[in-house]
mmCIF file with all atom_site columns, C-alpha atoms and ligand atoms in Angstrom:
data_model
loop_
_atom_site.group_PDB
_atom_site.id
_atom_site.type_symbol
_atom_site.label_atom_id
_atom_site.label_alt_id
_atom_site.label_comp_id
_atom_site.label_asym_id
_atom_site.label_entity_id
_atom_site.label_seq_id
_atom_site.pdbx_PDB_ins_code
_atom_site.Cartn_x
_atom_site.Cartn_y
_atom_site.Cartn_z
_atom_site.occupancy
_atom_site.B_iso_or_equiv
_atom_site.pdbx_formal_charge
_atom_site.auth_seq_id
_atom_site.auth_comp_id
_atom_site.auth_asym_id
_atom_site.auth_atom_id
_atom_site.pdbx_PDB_model_num
ATOM   1   C CA  . UNK A 1 1   ? 103.094 -4.008  -18.645 1.00 93.00 ? 1432 UNK A CA  1
ATOM   2   C CA  . UNK A 1 2   ? 99.248  -3.769  -17.934 1.00 98.00 ? 1433 UNK A CA  1
ATOM   3   C CA  . UNK A 1 3   ? 98.464  -0.051  -17.351 1.00 98.00 ? 1434 UNK A CA  1
ATOM   4   C CA  . UNK A 1 4   ? 94.792  1.600   -16.677 1.00 98.00 ? 1435 UNK A CA  1
ATOM   5   C CA  . UNK A 1 5   ? 94.296  4.852   -18.499 1.00 98.00 ? 1436 UNK A CA  1
ATOM   6   C CA  . UNK A 1 6   ? 91.903  6.955   -15.875 1.00 98.00 ? 1437 UNK A CA  1
ATOM   7   C CA  . UNK A 1 7   ? 89.931  9.221   -16.055 1.00 98.00 ? 1438 UNK A CA  1
ATOM   8   C CA  . UNK A 1 8   ? 86.946  11.160  -16.662 1.00 98.00 ? 1439 UNK A CA  1
ATOM   9   C CA  . UNK A 1 9   ? 85.392  11.257  -20.355 1.00 96.00 ? 1440 UNK A CA  1
ATOM   10  C CA  . UNK A 1 10  ? 87.455  14.320  -21.863 1.00 95.00 ? 1441 UNK A CA  1
ATOM   11  C CA  . UNK A 1 11  ? 90.462  13.487  -20.065 1.00 96.00 ? 1442 UNK A CA  1
ATOM   12  C CA  . UNK A 1 12  ? 93.481  12.567  -22.599 1.00 94.00 ? 1443 UNK A CA  1
ATOM   13  C CA  . UNK A 1 13  ? 93.070  9.389   -22.291 1.00 95.00 ? 1444 UNK A CA  1
ATOM   14  C CA  . UNK A 1 14  ? 92.227  8.234   -26.164 1.00 92.00 ? 1445 UNK A CA  1
ATOM   15  C CA  . UNK A 1 15  ? 95.398  10.877  -27.110 1.00 91.00 ? 1446 UNK A CA  1
ATOM   16  C CA  . UNK A 1 16  ? 97.555  9.710   -24.510 1.00 95.00 ? 1447 UNK A CA  1
ATOM   17  C CA  . UNK A 1 17  ? 97.388  6.069   -24.702 1.00 95.00 ? 1448 UNK A CA  1
ATOM   18  C CA  . UNK A 1 18  ? 98.691  6.295   -28.994 1.00 91.00 ? 1449 UNK A CA  1
ATOM   19  C CA  . UNK A 1 19  ? 101.856 7.893   -28.008 1.00 92.00 ? 1450 UNK A CA  1
ATOM   20  C CA  . UNK A 1 20  ? 101.945 5.045   -24.928 1.00 96.00 ? 1451 UNK A CA  1
ATOM   21  C CA  . UNK A 1 21  ? 101.875 2.528   -27.147 1.00 96.00 ? 1452 UNK A CA  1
ATOM   22  C CA  . UNK A 1 22  ? 104.743 3.543   -29.626 1.00 93.00 ? 1453 UNK A CA  1
ATOM   23  C CA  . UNK A 1 23  ? 106.557 3.865   -25.935 1.00 93.00 ? 1454 UNK A CA  1
ATOM   24  C CA  . UNK A 1 24  ? 105.152 0.619   -23.753 1.00 95.00 ? 1455 UNK A CA  1
ATOM   25  C CA  . UNK A 1 25  ? 104.489 -1.380  -27.184 1.00 95.00 ? 1456 UNK A CA  1
ATOM   26  C CA  . UNK A 1 26  ? 101.433 -2.700  -26.136 1.00 97.00 ? 1457 UNK A CA  1
ATOM   27  C CA  . UNK A 1 27  ? 97.967  -2.313  -28.005 1.00 98.00 ? 1458 UNK A CA  1
ATOM   28  C CA  . UNK A 1 28  ? 95.493  0.564   -26.300 1.00 97.00 ? 1459 UNK A CA  1
ATOM   29  C CA  . UNK A 1 29  ? 92.627  -0.901  -25.716 1.00 97.00 ? 1460 UNK A CA  1
ATOM   30  C CA  . UNK A 1 30  ? 89.449  0.910   -26.187 1.00 96.00 ? 1461 UNK A CA  1
ATOM   31  C CA  . UNK A 1 31  ? 85.542  -0.007  -24.856 1.00 97.00 ? 1462 UNK A CA  1
ATOM   32  C CA  . UNK A 1 32  ? 84.622  2.696   -26.529 1.00 95.00 ? 1463 UNK A CA  1
ATOM   33  C CA  . UNK A 1 33  ? 86.525  2.561   -29.625 1.00 93.00 ? 1464 UNK A CA  1
ATOM   34  C CA  . UNK A 1 34  ? 85.761  -1.388  -30.017 1.00 95.00 ? 1465 UNK A CA  1
ATOM   35  C CA  . UNK A 1 35  ? 81.696  -0.453  -28.985 1.00 96.00 ? 1466 UNK A CA  1
ATOM   36  C CA  . UNK A 1 36  ? 81.980  2.006   -32.208 1.00 93.00 ? 1467 UNK A CA  1
ATOM   37  C CA  . UNK A 1 37  ? 83.454  -0.095  -34.860 1.00 93.00 ? 1468 UNK A CA  1
ATOM   38  C CA  . UNK A 1 38  ? 80.664  -2.868  -33.532 1.00 94.00 ? 1469 UNK A CA  1
ATOM   39  C CA  . UNK A 1 39  ? 78.012  -0.348  -33.610 1.00 93.00 ? 1470 UNK A CA  1
ATOM   40  C CA  . UNK A 1 40  ? 79.112  0.173   -37.092 1.00 92.00 ? 1471 UNK A CA  1
ATOM   41  C CA  . UNK A 1 41  ? 79.489  -3.185  -38.029 1.00 94.00 ? 1472 UNK A CA  1
ATOM   42  C CA  . UNK A 1 42  ? 75.443  -3.400  -37.942 1.00 94.00 ? 1473 UNK A CA  1
ATOM   43  C CA  . UNK A 1 43  ? 75.996  -6.078  -36.258 1.00 94.00 ? 1474 UNK A CA  1
ATOM   44  C CA  . UNK A 1 44  ? 73.013  -7.427  -33.067 1.00 94.00 ? 1475 UNK A CA  1
ATOM   45  C CA  . UNK A 1 45  ? 75.746  -6.660  -30.312 1.00 92.00 ? 1476 UNK A CA  1
ATOM   46  C CA  . UNK A 1 46  ? 76.372  -3.415  -31.551 1.00 94.00 ? 1477 UNK A CA  1
ATOM   47  C CA  . UNK A 1 47  ? 72.791  -2.939  -31.906 1.00 95.00 ? 1478 UNK A CA  1
ATOM   48  C CA  . UNK A 1 48  ? 72.144  -3.834  -28.364 1.00 95.00 ? 1479 UNK A CA  1
ATOM   49  C CA  . UNK A 1 49  ? 74.980  -0.884  -27.168 1.00 95.00 ? 1480 UNK A CA  1
ATOM   50  C CA  . UNK A 1 50  ? 72.841  2.038   -29.286 1.00 93.00 ? 1481 UNK A CA  1
ATOM   51  C CA  . UNK A 1 51  ? 70.098  3.209   -26.915 1.00 94.00 ? 1482 UNK A CA  1
ATOM   52  C CA  . UNK A 1 52  ? 72.664  3.442   -24.229 1.00 96.00 ? 1483 UNK A CA  1
ATOM   53  C CA  . UNK A 1 53  ? 75.709  5.447   -25.868 1.00 96.00 ? 1484 UNK A CA  1
ATOM   54  C CA  . UNK A 1 54  ? 72.868  7.284   -27.378 1.00 94.00 ? 1485 UNK A CA  1
ATOM   55  C CA  . UNK A 1 55  ? 72.075  8.918   -23.984 1.00 95.00 ? 1486 UNK A CA  1
ATOM   56  C CA  . UNK A 1 56  ? 75.315  8.942   -22.311 1.00 96.00 ? 1487 UNK A CA  1
ATOM   57  C CA  . UNK A 1 57  ? 74.643  5.965   -19.903 1.00 97.00 ? 1488 UNK A CA  1
ATOM   58  C CA  . UNK A 1 58  ? 76.958  2.997   -19.495 1.00 97.00 ? 1489 UNK A CA  1
ATOM   59  C CA  . UNK A 1 59  ? 76.658  -0.038  -20.553 1.00 97.00 ? 1490 UNK A CA  1
ATOM   60  C CA  . UNK A 1 60  ? 75.959  -3.130  -18.610 1.00 97.00 ? 1491 UNK A CA  1
ATOM   61  C CA  . UNK A 1 61  ? 78.410  -4.761  -18.178 1.00 96.00 ? 1492 UNK A CA  1
ATOM   62  C CA  . UNK A 1 62  ? 77.569  -8.407  -19.553 1.00 95.00 ? 1493 UNK A CA  1
ATOM   63  C CA  . UNK A 1 63  ? 77.652  -6.561  -22.533 1.00 94.00 ? 1494 UNK A CA  1
ATOM   64  C CA  . UNK A 1 64  ? 81.305  -5.213  -21.814 1.00 95.00 ? 1495 UNK A CA  1
ATOM   65  C CA  . UNK A 1 65  ? 83.221  -8.653  -20.621 1.00 94.00 ? 1496 UNK A CA  1
ATOM   66  C CA  . UNK A 1 66  ? 82.864  -10.350 -24.169 1.00 90.00 ? 1497 UNK A CA  1
ATOM   67  C CA  . UNK A 1 67  ? 84.161  -7.724  -26.675 1.00 93.00 ? 1498 UNK A CA  1
ATOM   68  C CA  . UNK A 1 68  ? 87.261  -7.456  -23.680 1.00 95.00 ? 1499 UNK A CA  1
ATOM   69  C CA  . UNK A 1 69  ? 87.577  -10.755 -23.601 1.00 94.00 ? 1500 UNK A CA  1
ATOM   70  C CA  . UNK A 1 70  ? 88.447  -11.582 -27.570 1.00 94.00 ? 1501 UNK A CA  1
ATOM   71  C CA  . UNK A 1 71  ? 90.042  -8.528  -27.313 1.00 96.00 ? 1502 UNK A CA  1
ATOM   72  C CA  . UNK A 1 72  ? 92.547  -9.695  -25.175 1.00 96.00 ? 1503 UNK A CA  1
ATOM   73  C CA  . UNK A 1 73  ? 92.842  -13.197 -27.075 1.00 95.00 ? 1504 UNK A CA  1
ATOM   74  C CA  . UNK A 1 74  ? 94.860  -11.235 -29.627 1.00 97.00 ? 1505 UNK A CA  1
ATOM   75  C CA  . UNK A 1 75  ? 98.128  -11.717 -30.125 1.00 97.00 ? 1506 UNK A CA  1
ATOM   76  C CA  . UNK A 1 76  ? 99.045  -7.972  -29.962 1.00 97.00 ? 1507 UNK A CA  1
ATOM   77  C CA  . UNK A 1 77  ? 97.637  -8.057  -26.086 1.00 97.00 ? 1508 UNK A CA  1
ATOM   78  C CA  . UNK A 1 78  ? 100.359 -11.345 -25.152 1.00 96.00 ? 1509 UNK A CA  1
ATOM   79  C CA  . UNK A 1 79  ? 102.297 -9.531  -23.443 1.00 96.00 ? 1510 UNK A CA  1
ATOM   80  C CA  . UNK A 1 80  ? 99.976  -6.178  -22.503 1.00 98.00 ? 1511 UNK A CA  1
ATOM   81  C CA  . UNK A 1 81  ? 97.413  -3.218  -23.211 1.00 98.00 ? 1512 UNK A CA  1
ATOM   82  C CA  . UNK A 1 82  ? 96.800  -0.016  -21.804 1.00 98.00 ? 1513 UNK A CA  1
ATOM   83  C CA  . UNK A 1 83  ? 92.779  0.220   -20.970 1.00 98.00 ? 1514 UNK A CA  1
ATOM   84  C CA  . UNK A 1 84  ? 91.793  3.255   -21.950 1.00 97.00 ? 1515 UNK A CA  1
ATOM   85  C CA  . UNK A 1 85  ? 87.898  3.516   -20.570 1.00 97.00 ? 1516 UNK A CA  1
ATOM   86  C CA  . UNK A 1 86  ? 87.694  0.295   -19.113 1.00 98.00 ? 1517 UNK A CA  1
ATOM   87  C CA  . UNK A 1 87  ? 87.330  -0.309  -16.081 1.00 98.00 ? 1518 UNK A CA  1
ATOM   88  C CA  . UNK A 1 88  ? 83.644  1.560   -15.963 1.00 98.00 ? 1519 UNK A CA  1
ATOM   89  C CA  . UNK A 1 89  ? 82.514  0.136   -12.552 1.00 98.00 ? 1520 UNK A CA  1
ATOM   90  C CA  . UNK A 1 90  ? 84.283  -2.135  -9.706  1.00 98.00 ? 1521 UNK A CA  1
ATOM   91  C CA  . UNK A 1 91  ? 82.647  -4.911  -11.156 1.00 98.00 ? 1522 UNK A CA  1
ATOM   92  C CA  . UNK A 1 92  ? 84.346  -4.711  -14.151 1.00 98.00 ? 1523 UNK A CA  1
ATOM   93  C CA  . UNK A 1 93  ? 87.932  -4.467  -12.392 1.00 98.00 ? 1524 UNK A CA  1
ATOM   94  C CA  . UNK A 1 94  ? 87.027  -6.811  -11.117 1.00 98.00 ? 1525 UNK A CA  1
ATOM   95  C CA  . UNK A 1 95  ? 86.329  -8.745  -14.314 1.00 97.00 ? 1526 UNK A CA  1
ATOM   96  C CA  . UNK A 1 96  ? 89.466  -7.859  -15.424 1.00 98.00 ? 1527 UNK A CA  1
ATOM   97  C CA  . UNK A 1 97  ? 91.736  -8.733  -12.476 1.00 97.00 ? 1528 UNK A CA  1
ATOM   98  C CA  . UNK A 1 98  ? 90.212  -12.651 -12.940 1.00 97.00 ? 1529 UNK A CA  1
ATOM   99  C CA  . UNK A 1 99  ? 91.259  -12.289 -17.162 1.00 96.00 ? 1530 UNK A CA  1
ATOM   100 C CA  . UNK A 1 100 ? 94.265  -11.179 -16.885 1.00 97.00 ? 1531 UNK A CA  1
ATOM   101 C CA  . UNK A 1 101 ? 95.034  -13.537 -13.355 1.00 97.00 ? 1532 UNK A CA  1
ATOM   102 C CA  . UNK A 1 102 ? 94.075  -15.996 -15.808 1.00 95.00 ? 1533 UNK A CA  1
ATOM   103 C CA  . UNK A 1 103 ? 97.190  -14.633 -18.370 1.00 94.00 ? 1534 UNK A CA  1
ATOM   104 C CA  . UNK A 1 104 ? 99.158  -14.510 -15.411 1.00 96.00 ? 1535 UNK A CA  1
ATOM   105 C CA  . UNK A 1 105 ? 98.480  -10.968 -15.426 1.00 97.00 ? 1536 UNK A CA  1
ATOM   106 C CA  . UNK A 1 106 ? 97.994  -8.557  -12.709 1.00 98.00 ? 1537 UNK A CA  1
ATOM   107 C CA  . UNK A 1 107 ? 97.184  -3.990  -13.878 1.00 98.00 ? 1538 UNK A CA  1
ATOM   108 C CA  . UNK A 1 108 ? 100.517 -2.928  -12.937 1.00 97.00 ? 1539 UNK A CA  1
ATOM   109 C CA  . UNK A 1 109 ? 99.712  0.575   -12.342 1.00 98.00 ? 1540 UNK A CA  1
ATOM   110 C CA  . UNK A 1 110 ? 96.424  2.967   -13.176 1.00 98.00 ? 1541 UNK A CA  1
ATOM   111 C CA  . UNK A 1 111 ? 97.780  6.528   -14.153 1.00 98.00 ? 1542 UNK A CA  1
ATOM   112 C CA  . UNK A 1 112 ? 94.235  8.777   -13.331 1.00 98.00 ? 1543 UNK A CA  1
ATOM   113 C CA  . UNK A 1 113 ? 93.964  11.734  -15.625 1.00 98.00 ? 1544 UNK A CA  1
ATOM   114 C CA  . UNK A 1 114 ? 92.175  15.063  -13.966 1.00 97.00 ? 1545 UNK A CA  1
ATOM   115 C CA  . UNK A 1 115 ? 90.222  17.140  -15.597 1.00 98.00 ? 1546 UNK A CA  1
ATOM   116 C CA  . UNK A 1 116 ? 87.755  19.802  -14.447 1.00 97.00 ? 1547 UNK A CA  1
ATOM   117 C CA  . UNK A 1 117 ? 84.298  19.217  -15.408 1.00 97.00 ? 1548 UNK A CA  1
ATOM   118 C CA  . UNK A 1 118 ? 84.002  23.218  -17.244 1.00 97.00 ? 1549 UNK A CA  1
ATOM   119 C CA  . UNK A 1 119 ? 87.404  21.986  -18.945 1.00 97.00 ? 1550 UNK A CA  1
ATOM   120 C CA  . UNK A 1 120 ? 86.391  18.440  -20.250 1.00 97.00 ? 1551 UNK A CA  1
ATOM   121 C CA  . UNK A 1 121 ? 83.135  20.295  -21.966 1.00 97.00 ? 1552 UNK A CA  1
ATOM   122 C CA  . UNK A 1 122 ? 85.325  22.418  -23.777 1.00 97.00 ? 1553 UNK A CA  1
ATOM   123 C CA  . UNK A 1 123 ? 87.594  19.758  -25.384 1.00 96.00 ? 1554 UNK A CA  1
ATOM   124 C CA  . UNK A 1 124 ? 84.677  17.948  -25.638 1.00 96.00 ? 1555 UNK A CA  1
ATOM   125 C CA  . UNK A 1 125 ? 82.595  19.858  -27.341 1.00 97.00 ? 1556 UNK A CA  1
ATOM   126 C CA  . UNK A 1 126 ? 85.559  20.934  -29.560 1.00 97.00 ? 1557 UNK A CA  1
ATOM   127 C CA  . UNK A 1 127 ? 86.266  17.335  -29.885 1.00 95.00 ? 1558 UNK A CA  1
ATOM   128 C CA  . UNK A 1 128 ? 86.895  16.471  -33.580 1.00 96.00 ? 1559 UNK A CA  1
ATOM   129 C CA  . UNK A 1 129 ? 87.674  12.246  -35.311 1.00 94.00 ? 1560 UNK A CA  1
ATOM   130 C CA  . UNK A 1 130 ? 88.930  11.273  -38.834 1.00 93.00 ? 1561 UNK A CA  1
ATOM   131 C CA  . UNK A 1 131 ? 86.808  8.711   -38.949 1.00 87.00 ? 1562 UNK A CA  1
ATOM   132 C CA  . UNK A 1 132 ? 89.500  6.005   -41.434 1.00 86.00 ? 1563 UNK A CA  1
ATOM   133 C CA  . UNK A 1 133 ? 91.942  6.358   -38.348 1.00 86.00 ? 1564 UNK A CA  1
ATOM   134 C CA  . UNK A 1 134 ? 90.354  7.186   -35.592 1.00 85.00 ? 1565 UNK A CA  1
ATOM   135 C CA  . UNK A 1 135 ? 93.157  10.883  -34.172 1.00 88.00 ? 1566 UNK A CA  1
ATOM   136 C CA  . UNK A 1 136 ? 91.477  13.422  -32.863 1.00 90.00 ? 1567 UNK A CA  1
ATOM   137 C CA  . UNK A 1 137 ? 90.985  17.061  -33.333 1.00 93.00 ? 1568 UNK A CA  1
ATOM   138 C CA  . UNK A 1 138 ? 90.096  19.299  -31.398 1.00 94.00 ? 1569 UNK A CA  1
ATOM   139 C CA  . UNK A 1 139 ? 88.509  22.660  -33.622 1.00 94.00 ? 1570 UNK A CA  1
ATOM   140 C CA  . UNK A 1 140 ? 90.649  25.357  -31.364 1.00 93.00 ? 1571 UNK A CA  1
ATOM   141 C CA  . UNK A 1 141 ? 93.327  23.286  -30.185 1.00 90.00 ? 1572 UNK A CA  1
ATOM   142 C CA  . UNK A 1 142 ? 94.615  21.511  -32.344 1.00 90.00 ? 1573 UNK A CA  1
ATOM   143 C CA  . UNK A 1 143 ? 92.830  22.266  -35.232 1.00 94.00 ? 1574 UNK A CA  1
ATOM   144 C CA  . UNK A 1 144 ? 92.990  19.275  -37.961 1.00 95.00 ? 1575 UNK A CA  1
ATOM   145 C CA  . UNK A 1 145 ? 94.912  20.231  -41.177 1.00 95.00 ? 1576 UNK A CA  1
ATOM   146 C CA  . UNK A 1 146 ? 92.879  21.799  -44.436 1.00 95.00 ? 1577 UNK A CA  1
ATOM   147 C CA  . UNK A 1 147 ? 92.338  18.820  -46.775 1.00 95.00 ? 1578 UNK A CA  1
ATOM   148 C CA  . UNK A 1 148 ? 90.972  16.885  -43.488 1.00 94.00 ? 1579 UNK A CA  1
ATOM   149 C CA  . UNK A 1 149 ? 88.545  19.887  -42.098 1.00 92.00 ? 1580 UNK A CA  1
ATOM   150 C CA  . UNK A 1 150 ? 85.796  17.715  -44.836 1.00 93.00 ? 1581 UNK A CA  1
ATOM   151 C CA  . UNK A 1 151 ? 86.824  14.567  -43.176 1.00 94.00 ? 1582 UNK A CA  1
ATOM   152 C CA  . UNK A 1 152 ? 86.243  14.484  -39.185 1.00 96.00 ? 1583 UNK A CA  1
ATOM   153 C CA  . UNK A 1 153 ? 82.972  14.181  -37.463 1.00 96.00 ? 1584 UNK A CA  1
ATOM   154 C CA  . UNK A 1 154 ? 81.678  14.843  -34.276 1.00 96.00 ? 1585 UNK A CA  1
ATOM   155 C CA  . UNK A 1 155 ? 81.010  12.466  -31.603 1.00 92.00 ? 1586 UNK A CA  1
ATOM   156 C CA  . UNK A 1 156 ? 76.911  11.456  -31.807 1.00 92.00 ? 1587 UNK A CA  1
ATOM   157 C CA  . UNK A 1 157 ? 77.634  11.944  -26.978 1.00 94.00 ? 1588 UNK A CA  1
ATOM   158 C CA  . UNK A 1 158 ? 80.014  14.821  -27.793 1.00 96.00 ? 1589 UNK A CA  1
ATOM   159 C CA  . UNK A 1 159 ? 77.445  17.154  -26.662 1.00 96.00 ? 1590 UNK A CA  1
ATOM   160 C CA  . UNK A 1 160 ? 77.721  19.476  -23.928 1.00 97.00 ? 1591 UNK A CA  1
ATOM   161 C CA  . UNK A 1 161 ? 74.364  17.754  -22.622 1.00 96.00 ? 1592 UNK A CA  1
ATOM   162 C CA  . UNK A 1 162 ? 75.807  13.983  -23.210 1.00 96.00 ? 1593 UNK A CA  1
ATOM   163 C CA  . UNK A 1 163 ? 79.320  15.114  -21.253 1.00 96.00 ? 1594 UNK A CA  1
ATOM   164 C CA  . UNK A 1 164 ? 77.219  16.494  -18.021 1.00 97.00 ? 1595 UNK A CA  1
ATOM   165 C CA  . UNK A 1 165 ? 75.204  12.803  -18.371 1.00 97.00 ? 1596 UNK A CA  1
ATOM   166 C CA  . UNK A 1 166 ? 78.701  10.791  -19.016 1.00 97.00 ? 1597 UNK A CA  1
ATOM   167 C CA  . UNK A 1 167 ? 80.244  13.305  -15.977 1.00 98.00 ? 1598 UNK A CA  1
ATOM   168 C CA  . UNK A 1 168 ? 77.566  11.815  -14.141 1.00 97.00 ? 1599 UNK A CA  1
ATOM   169 C CA  . UNK A 1 169 ? 78.444  8.429   -14.989 1.00 97.00 ? 1600 UNK A CA  1
ATOM   170 C CA  . UNK A 1 170 ? 81.844  8.589   -14.538 1.00 98.00 ? 1601 UNK A CA  1
ATOM   171 C CA  . UNK A 1 171 ? 81.185  10.353  -10.592 1.00 98.00 ? 1602 UNK A CA  1
ATOM   172 C CA  . UNK A 1 172 ? 78.808  7.736   -9.612  1.00 98.00 ? 1603 UNK A CA  1
ATOM   173 C CA  . UNK A 1 173 ? 79.888  3.933   -11.539 1.00 98.00 ? 1604 UNK A CA  1
ATOM   174 C CA  . UNK A 1 174 ? 84.050  5.022   -12.114 1.00 98.00 ? 1605 UNK A CA  1
ATOM   175 C CA  . UNK A 1 175 ? 85.458  7.497   -10.204 1.00 97.00 ? 1606 UNK A CA  1
ATOM   176 C CA  . UNK A 1 176 ? 84.821  4.332   -7.318  1.00 97.00 ? 1607 UNK A CA  1
ATOM   177 C CA  . UNK A 1 177 ? 87.424  1.897   -8.904  1.00 97.00 ? 1608 UNK A CA  1
ATOM   178 C CA  . UNK A 1 178 ? 90.258  4.445   -7.319  1.00 97.00 ? 1609 UNK A CA  1
ATOM   179 C CA  . UNK A 1 179 ? 89.327  3.596   -3.839  1.00 97.00 ? 1610 UNK A CA  1
ATOM   180 C CA  . UNK A 1 180 ? 89.908  0.108   -4.759  1.00 97.00 ? 1611 UNK A CA  1
ATOM   181 C CA  . UNK A 1 181 ? 93.421  -0.056  -7.048  1.00 98.00 ? 1612 UNK A CA  1
ATOM   182 C CA  . UNK A 1 182 ? 94.743  3.029   -4.677  1.00 97.00 ? 1613 UNK A CA  1
ATOM   183 C CA  . UNK A 1 183 ? 94.850  -0.591  -1.510  1.00 97.00 ? 1614 UNK A CA  1
ATOM   184 C CA  . UNK A 1 184 ? 96.502  -2.114  -3.388  1.00 97.00 ? 1615 UNK A CA  1
ATOM   185 C CA  . UNK A 1 185 ? 98.806  1.243   -3.585  1.00 97.00 ? 1616 UNK A CA  1
ATOM   186 C CA  . UNK A 1 186 ? 98.426  0.954   -7.962  1.00 98.00 ? 1617 UNK A CA  1
ATOM   187 C CA  . UNK A 1 187 ? 96.900  4.184   -8.544  1.00 98.00 ? 1618 UNK A CA  1
ATOM   188 C CA  . UNK A 1 188 ? 99.700  7.570   -9.637  1.00 98.00 ? 1619 UNK A CA  1
ATOM   189 C CA  . UNK A 1 189 ? 97.125  10.816  -9.903  1.00 98.00 ? 1620 UNK A CA  1
ATOM   190 C CA  . UNK A 1 190 ? 98.160  12.800  -12.893 1.00 98.00 ? 1621 UNK A CA  1
ATOM   191 C CA  . UNK A 1 191 ? 97.413  16.658  -13.660 1.00 98.00 ? 1622 UNK A CA  1
ATOM   192 C CA  . UNK A 1 192 ? 95.665  16.441  -16.853 1.00 97.00 ? 1623 UNK A CA  1
ATOM   193 C CA  . UNK A 1 193 ? 95.925  19.851  -17.330 1.00 97.00 ? 1624 UNK A CA  1
ATOM   194 C CA  . UNK A 1 194 ? 98.396  21.520  -19.792 1.00 94.00 ? 1625 UNK A CA  1
ATOM   195 C CA  . UNK A 1 195 ? 99.798  21.592  -22.812 1.00 90.00 ? 1626 UNK A CA  1
ATOM   196 C CA  . UNK A 1 196 ? 100.432 17.065  -24.547 1.00 90.00 ? 1627 UNK A CA  1
ATOM   197 C CA  . UNK A 1 197 ? 103.773 17.382  -23.770 1.00 94.00 ? 1628 UNK A CA  1
ATOM   198 C CA  . UNK A 1 198 ? 103.034 18.260  -20.503 1.00 97.00 ? 1629 UNK A CA  1
ATOM   199 C CA  . UNK A 1 199 ? 100.954 16.269  -19.537 1.00 97.00 ? 1630 UNK A CA  1
ATOM   200 C CA  . UNK A 1 200 ? 102.682 12.923  -20.995 1.00 96.00 ? 1631 UNK A CA  1
ATOM   201 C CA  . UNK A 1 201 ? 105.419 14.069  -18.951 1.00 97.00 ? 1632 UNK A CA  1
ATOM   202 C CA  . UNK A 1 202 ? 104.148 13.490  -16.021 1.00 98.00 ? 1633 UNK A CA  1
ATOM   203 C CA  . UNK A 1 203 ? 102.188 10.230  -17.556 1.00 98.00 ? 1634 UNK A CA  1
ATOM   204 C CA  . UNK A 1 204 ? 106.202 8.683   -17.696 1.00 97.00 ? 1635 UNK A CA  1
ATOM   205 C CA  . UNK A 1 205 ? 106.808 9.882   -14.006 1.00 97.00 ? 1636 UNK A CA  1
ATOM   206 C CA  . UNK A 1 206 ? 104.345 8.008   -12.792 1.00 97.00 ? 1637 UNK A CA  1
ATOM   207 C CA  . UNK A 1 207 ? 105.021 5.405   -14.635 1.00 96.00 ? 1638 UNK A CA  1
ATOM   208 C CA  . UNK A 1 208 ? 108.754 5.489   -14.044 1.00 92.00 ? 1639 UNK A CA  1
HETATM 209 P P1  . AMP B 2 .   ? 84.141  5.998   -24.219 1.00 97.42 ? 2728 AMP B P1  1
HETATM 210 O O1  . AMP B 2 .   ? 84.398  6.059   -26.267 1.00 97.42 ? 2728 AMP B O1  1
HETATM 211 O O2  . AMP B 2 .   ? 85.127  5.770   -23.663 1.00 97.42 ? 2728 AMP B O2  1
HETATM 212 O O3  . AMP B 2 .   ? 83.953  8.411   -24.285 1.00 97.42 ? 2728 AMP B O3  1
HETATM 213 O O4  . AMP B 2 .   ? 82.966  5.531   -23.647 1.00 97.42 ? 2728 AMP B O4  1
HETATM 214 C C1  . AMP B 2 .   ? 81.620  6.162   -25.045 1.00 97.42 ? 2728 AMP B C1  1
HETATM 215 C C2  . AMP B 2 .   ? 80.941  5.522   -24.595 1.00 97.42 ? 2728 AMP B C2  1
HETATM 216 O O5  . AMP B 2 .   ? 80.254  4.355   -24.730 1.00 97.42 ? 2728 AMP B O5  1
HETATM 217 C C3  . AMP B 2 .   ? 80.113  6.156   -23.201 1.00 97.42 ? 2728 AMP B C3  1
HETATM 218 O O6  . AMP B 2 .   ? 79.179  6.807   -22.834 1.00 97.42 ? 2728 AMP B O6  1
HETATM 219 C C4  . AMP B 2 .   ? 79.424  4.788   -22.552 1.00 97.42 ? 2728 AMP B C4  1
HETATM 220 O O7  . AMP B 2 .   ? 78.451  4.533   -23.605 1.00 97.42 ? 2728 AMP B O7  1
HETATM 221 C C5  . AMP B 2 .   ? 79.931  2.923   -23.465 1.00 97.42 ? 2728 AMP B C5  1
HETATM 222 N N1  . AMP B 2 .   ? 81.125  2.466   -23.229 1.00 97.42 ? 2728 AMP B N1  1
HETATM 223 C C6  . AMP B 2 .   ? 82.836  3.007   -23.409 1.00 97.42 ? 2728 AMP B C6  1
HETATM 224 N N2  . AMP B 2 .   ? 83.564  1.570   -22.610 1.00 97.42 ? 2728 AMP B N2  1
HETATM 225 C C7  . AMP B 2 .   ? 82.627  1.611   -21.390 1.00 97.42 ? 2728 AMP B C7  1
HETATM 226 C C8  . AMP B 2 .   ? 82.556  0.681   -20.190 1.00 97.42 ? 2728 AMP B C8  1
HETATM 227 N N3  . AMP B 2 .   ? 83.952  -0.160  -20.530 1.00 97.42 ? 2728 AMP B N3  1
HETATM 228 N N4  . AMP B 2 .   ? 81.183  0.049   -19.376 1.00 97.42 ? 2728 AMP B N4  1
HETATM 229 C C9  . AMP B 2 .   ? 80.337  0.169   -20.051 1.00 97.42 ? 2728 AMP B C9  1
HETATM 230 N N5  . AMP B 2 .   ? 80.407  1.330   -21.493 1.00 97.42 ? 2728 AMP B N5  1
HETATM 231 C C10 . AMP B 2 .   ? 81.441  1.747   -21.825 1.00 97.42 ? 2728 AMP B C10 1
#
C-alpha cells in the first residue's frame, strides 16, 4: 500500500503516520524528517536545505527527489510507504508516480487531513519534539512527562511567523495536488480536529 497523508503543516500527518506504520506494516517517509537528518549530519546536501527551511519556503523539487529515491530503495519500503510531507508540488506528485510505476506500484489512496489555520498555529507553536526519537508533544494538549521535559525542543521553523509562511506555500503550491489526485478518485477528506483517536478512526474509515 502506498498512501499519501496530505494536509497543511500541523494537520497531524506525522502523528497519525506513526500509528499507521503499525497497522499497515509499511514505513513512514517524511521528507521533512529526512531533510532535518541530512542537515544534522552536516552534509553538503543538508546545507543546501538550510536557507529554504529557515524561511519556511519549500525546498526546490530537484533537491527533494534524490532524498526520496534513496529512501524508497531501502528494503523496508519494498511493499509500500506512508508519504508524509511529500509530494508538496504537482511536479513532485508526477515524480512520485514515475518512481512508483518503475516499481510496479502506484499511489492507492490520498487522505487529506483538514484543519483551519488558527488551530494549526496553536498546534505548531506549542509543538515540542524529542530529538532522540522524533516523538511529538504539545505543551498543553500532550505535555511531555517530567523526565523528558528538558529533552524536548521546539523546531526552529515552528514560530507563528514561519507557520503563516509555510501555510501560504501550502495554499499556493501544495493544495493544487488534490485536484491531480482527485481526477483519479484517490482523495478522501478527513476532519483533523478532535482528539487523536477520533481522527485516527476517521482515517481508518477513509482507508477501508
Ligand atoms: P515538515 O517537516 O514536513 O513540516 O517540513 C519542514 C520543511 O522542510 C518545509 O517547510 C520545507 O522547507 C521542507 N520540506 C519538507 N518536505 C518537503 C518537500 N516534499 N518539498 C519541499 N520542501 C520540503
